[in-house]
Short mmCIF file of N, CA and C in Angstrom, two decimals:
data_model
loop_
_atom_site.label_atom_id
_atom_site.label_comp_id
_atom_site.label_asym_id
_atom_site.label_seq_id
_atom_site.Cartn_x
_atom_site.Cartn_y
_atom_site.Cartn_z
N MET A 3 133.54 75.25 34.44
CA MET A 3 134.28 76.34 35.05
C MET A 3 134.81 77.30 33.99
N PHE A 4 135.32 76.75 32.90
CA PHE A 4 135.88 77.61 31.86
C PHE A 4 134.80 78.47 31.21
N ASP A 5 133.59 77.94 31.11
CA ASP A 5 132.49 78.72 30.55
C ASP A 5 132.18 79.93 31.43
N GLU A 6 132.23 79.74 32.76
CA GLU A 6 131.97 80.85 33.67
C GLU A 6 133.05 81.92 33.56
N VAL A 7 134.30 81.49 33.46
CA VAL A 7 135.41 82.44 33.32
C VAL A 7 135.30 83.18 32.00
N ARG A 8 134.96 82.48 30.95
CA ARG A 8 134.81 83.12 29.64
C ARG A 8 133.69 84.17 29.68
N LYS A 9 132.58 83.84 30.35
CA LYS A 9 131.47 84.79 30.47
C LYS A 9 131.91 86.04 31.24
N LEU A 10 132.67 85.85 32.32
CA LEU A 10 133.14 87.00 33.10
C LEU A 10 134.07 87.88 32.26
N LEU A 11 134.92 87.26 31.47
CA LEU A 11 135.81 88.05 30.61
C LEU A 11 135.03 88.81 29.55
N GLU A 12 133.98 88.20 29.03
CA GLU A 12 133.17 88.85 27.99
C GLU A 12 132.35 90.02 28.54
N THR A 13 131.97 89.95 29.80
CA THR A 13 131.10 90.99 30.38
C THR A 13 131.86 92.02 31.21
N LYS A 14 133.17 91.85 31.36
CA LYS A 14 133.96 92.73 32.21
C LYS A 14 133.89 94.19 31.78
N GLU A 15 134.10 94.46 30.52
CA GLU A 15 134.11 95.84 30.03
C GLU A 15 132.77 96.53 30.25
N GLN A 16 131.68 95.80 30.01
CA GLN A 16 130.36 96.39 30.22
C GLN A 16 130.10 96.64 31.70
N ALA A 17 130.55 95.75 32.56
CA ALA A 17 130.39 95.94 33.99
C ALA A 17 131.11 97.21 34.45
N ILE A 18 132.30 97.44 33.93
CA ILE A 18 133.05 98.65 34.28
C ILE A 18 132.32 99.88 33.78
N LEU A 19 131.82 99.84 32.55
CA LEU A 19 131.06 100.98 32.03
C LEU A 19 129.80 101.25 32.85
N ASP A 20 129.14 100.19 33.31
CA ASP A 20 127.92 100.33 34.09
C ASP A 20 128.19 100.59 35.58
N GLN A 21 129.46 100.51 35.97
CA GLN A 21 129.90 100.69 37.36
C GLN A 21 129.21 99.72 38.31
N VAL A 22 129.25 98.44 37.91
CA VAL A 22 128.73 97.36 38.74
C VAL A 22 129.81 96.28 38.86
N CYS A 23 129.64 95.42 39.83
CA CYS A 23 130.57 94.31 40.02
C CYS A 23 130.24 93.22 39.01
N ASN A 24 131.26 92.68 38.40
CA ASN A 24 131.07 91.63 37.40
C ASN A 24 130.76 90.28 38.04
N LEU A 25 130.98 90.13 39.35
CA LEU A 25 130.68 88.87 40.02
C LEU A 25 129.30 88.90 40.68
N CYS A 26 129.05 89.91 41.52
CA CYS A 26 127.80 89.92 42.28
C CYS A 26 126.75 90.85 41.70
N GLY A 27 127.13 91.76 40.80
CA GLY A 27 126.17 92.64 40.15
C GLY A 27 125.81 93.89 40.94
N GLU A 28 126.36 94.05 42.14
CA GLU A 28 126.06 95.23 42.96
C GLU A 28 126.71 96.48 42.37
N ASN A 29 126.10 97.63 42.65
CA ASN A 29 126.67 98.90 42.23
C ASN A 29 127.99 99.14 42.95
N ILE A 30 128.92 99.77 42.25
CA ILE A 30 130.20 100.11 42.84
C ILE A 30 130.02 101.36 43.68
N LEU A 31 130.37 101.29 44.96
CA LEU A 31 130.23 102.43 45.86
C LEU A 31 131.57 103.06 46.18
N SER A 32 132.50 102.27 46.66
CA SER A 32 133.82 102.81 47.00
C SER A 32 134.83 101.67 47.11
N PHE A 33 136.09 102.07 47.17
CA PHE A 33 137.17 101.10 47.33
C PHE A 33 138.03 101.52 48.51
N ARG A 34 138.66 100.56 49.13
CA ARG A 34 139.48 100.79 50.31
C ARG A 34 140.70 101.64 50.01
N ASP A 35 141.31 101.42 48.85
CA ASP A 35 142.53 102.13 48.52
C ASP A 35 142.73 102.13 47.00
N GLN A 36 143.79 102.78 46.58
CA GLN A 36 144.08 102.90 45.14
C GLN A 36 144.33 101.53 44.51
N LYS A 37 144.97 100.65 45.25
CA LYS A 37 145.26 99.31 44.74
C LYS A 37 143.97 98.54 44.44
N SER A 38 142.97 98.70 45.30
CA SER A 38 141.68 98.04 45.08
C SER A 38 140.96 98.63 43.87
N LEU A 39 141.06 99.93 43.68
CA LEU A 39 140.47 100.57 42.51
C LEU A 39 141.14 100.06 41.23
N GLU A 40 142.47 99.94 41.27
CA GLU A 40 143.20 99.42 40.11
C GLU A 40 142.77 97.98 39.82
N GLU A 41 142.56 97.18 40.87
CA GLU A 41 142.09 95.81 40.68
C GLU A 41 140.72 95.79 40.03
N TYR A 42 139.85 96.75 40.38
CA TYR A 42 138.53 96.82 39.75
C TYR A 42 138.65 96.97 38.25
N HIS A 43 139.60 97.77 37.80
CA HIS A 43 139.77 97.98 36.36
C HIS A 43 140.39 96.77 35.67
N ILE A 44 140.94 95.86 36.45
CA ILE A 44 141.46 94.61 35.90
C ILE A 44 140.38 93.53 35.89
N SER A 45 139.68 93.40 37.02
CA SER A 45 138.75 92.27 37.18
C SER A 45 137.28 92.65 37.20
N ALA A 46 136.97 93.93 37.42
CA ALA A 46 135.60 94.43 37.56
C ALA A 46 134.91 93.85 38.79
N MET A 47 135.69 93.57 39.85
CA MET A 47 135.12 93.07 41.10
C MET A 47 135.01 94.21 42.11
N CYS A 48 133.89 94.27 42.84
CA CYS A 48 133.70 95.26 43.88
C CYS A 48 134.63 94.96 45.07
N GLN A 49 134.66 95.87 46.03
CA GLN A 49 135.53 95.68 47.19
C GLN A 49 135.18 94.40 47.95
N ASN A 50 133.89 94.14 48.16
CA ASN A 50 133.49 92.94 48.89
C ASN A 50 133.93 91.66 48.18
N CYS A 51 133.76 91.61 46.87
CA CYS A 51 134.18 90.42 46.11
C CYS A 51 135.70 90.28 46.11
N GLN A 52 136.40 91.40 45.98
CA GLN A 52 137.87 91.35 46.06
C GLN A 52 138.30 90.79 47.40
N ASP A 53 137.67 91.26 48.48
CA ASP A 53 138.02 90.77 49.81
C ASP A 53 137.80 89.26 49.91
N GLY A 54 136.73 88.77 49.33
CA GLY A 54 136.45 87.34 49.37
C GLY A 54 137.41 86.51 48.53
N VAL A 55 137.75 87.03 47.36
CA VAL A 55 138.63 86.29 46.46
C VAL A 55 140.07 86.30 46.95
N PHE A 56 140.51 87.43 47.47
CA PHE A 56 141.92 87.58 47.85
C PHE A 56 142.19 87.42 49.33
N GLU A 57 141.20 86.89 50.10
CA GLU A 57 141.43 86.73 51.53
C GLU A 57 142.53 85.71 51.78
N VAL A 58 143.18 85.87 52.91
CA VAL A 58 144.26 84.95 53.28
C VAL A 58 143.64 83.63 53.72
N ASP A 59 144.19 82.55 53.21
CA ASP A 59 143.72 81.22 53.58
C ASP A 59 144.27 80.88 54.96
N PRO A 60 143.41 80.71 55.97
CA PRO A 60 143.90 80.45 57.33
C PRO A 60 144.58 79.08 57.47
N PHE A 61 144.38 78.20 56.51
CA PHE A 61 144.98 76.87 56.58
C PHE A 61 146.30 76.77 55.82
N GLU A 62 146.66 77.83 55.11
CA GLU A 62 147.91 77.83 54.36
C GLU A 62 149.03 78.27 55.28
N GLU A 63 150.09 77.50 55.33
CA GLU A 63 151.21 77.84 56.19
C GLU A 63 151.98 79.00 55.60
N ASP A 64 152.38 79.91 56.48
CA ASP A 64 153.18 81.05 56.05
C ASP A 64 154.59 80.55 55.71
N ALA A 65 155.11 81.02 54.59
CA ALA A 65 156.45 80.57 54.14
C ALA A 65 157.52 80.96 55.14
N ASP A 66 157.28 82.00 55.94
CA ASP A 66 158.28 82.45 56.91
C ASP A 66 158.26 81.63 58.20
N GLU A 67 157.16 80.91 58.44
CA GLU A 67 157.06 80.12 59.66
C GLU A 67 157.86 78.83 59.52
N VAL A 68 158.42 78.39 60.63
CA VAL A 68 159.20 77.15 60.62
C VAL A 68 158.49 76.09 61.42
#
């Protein structure tokens, strides 16, 4: 796992320069909002990959629920 993370960190800058996703390799087309664009510059993940990584876990209990 650490090798995969290290590879992603090493290729992140090039992915941003090439305007591709560092996870799936697809061309960057658009982002939902400014926050998603800012995340791209941090992680180099496209909108679809961001949605998959940051989706809400349906099995995790909400802290506000009793």
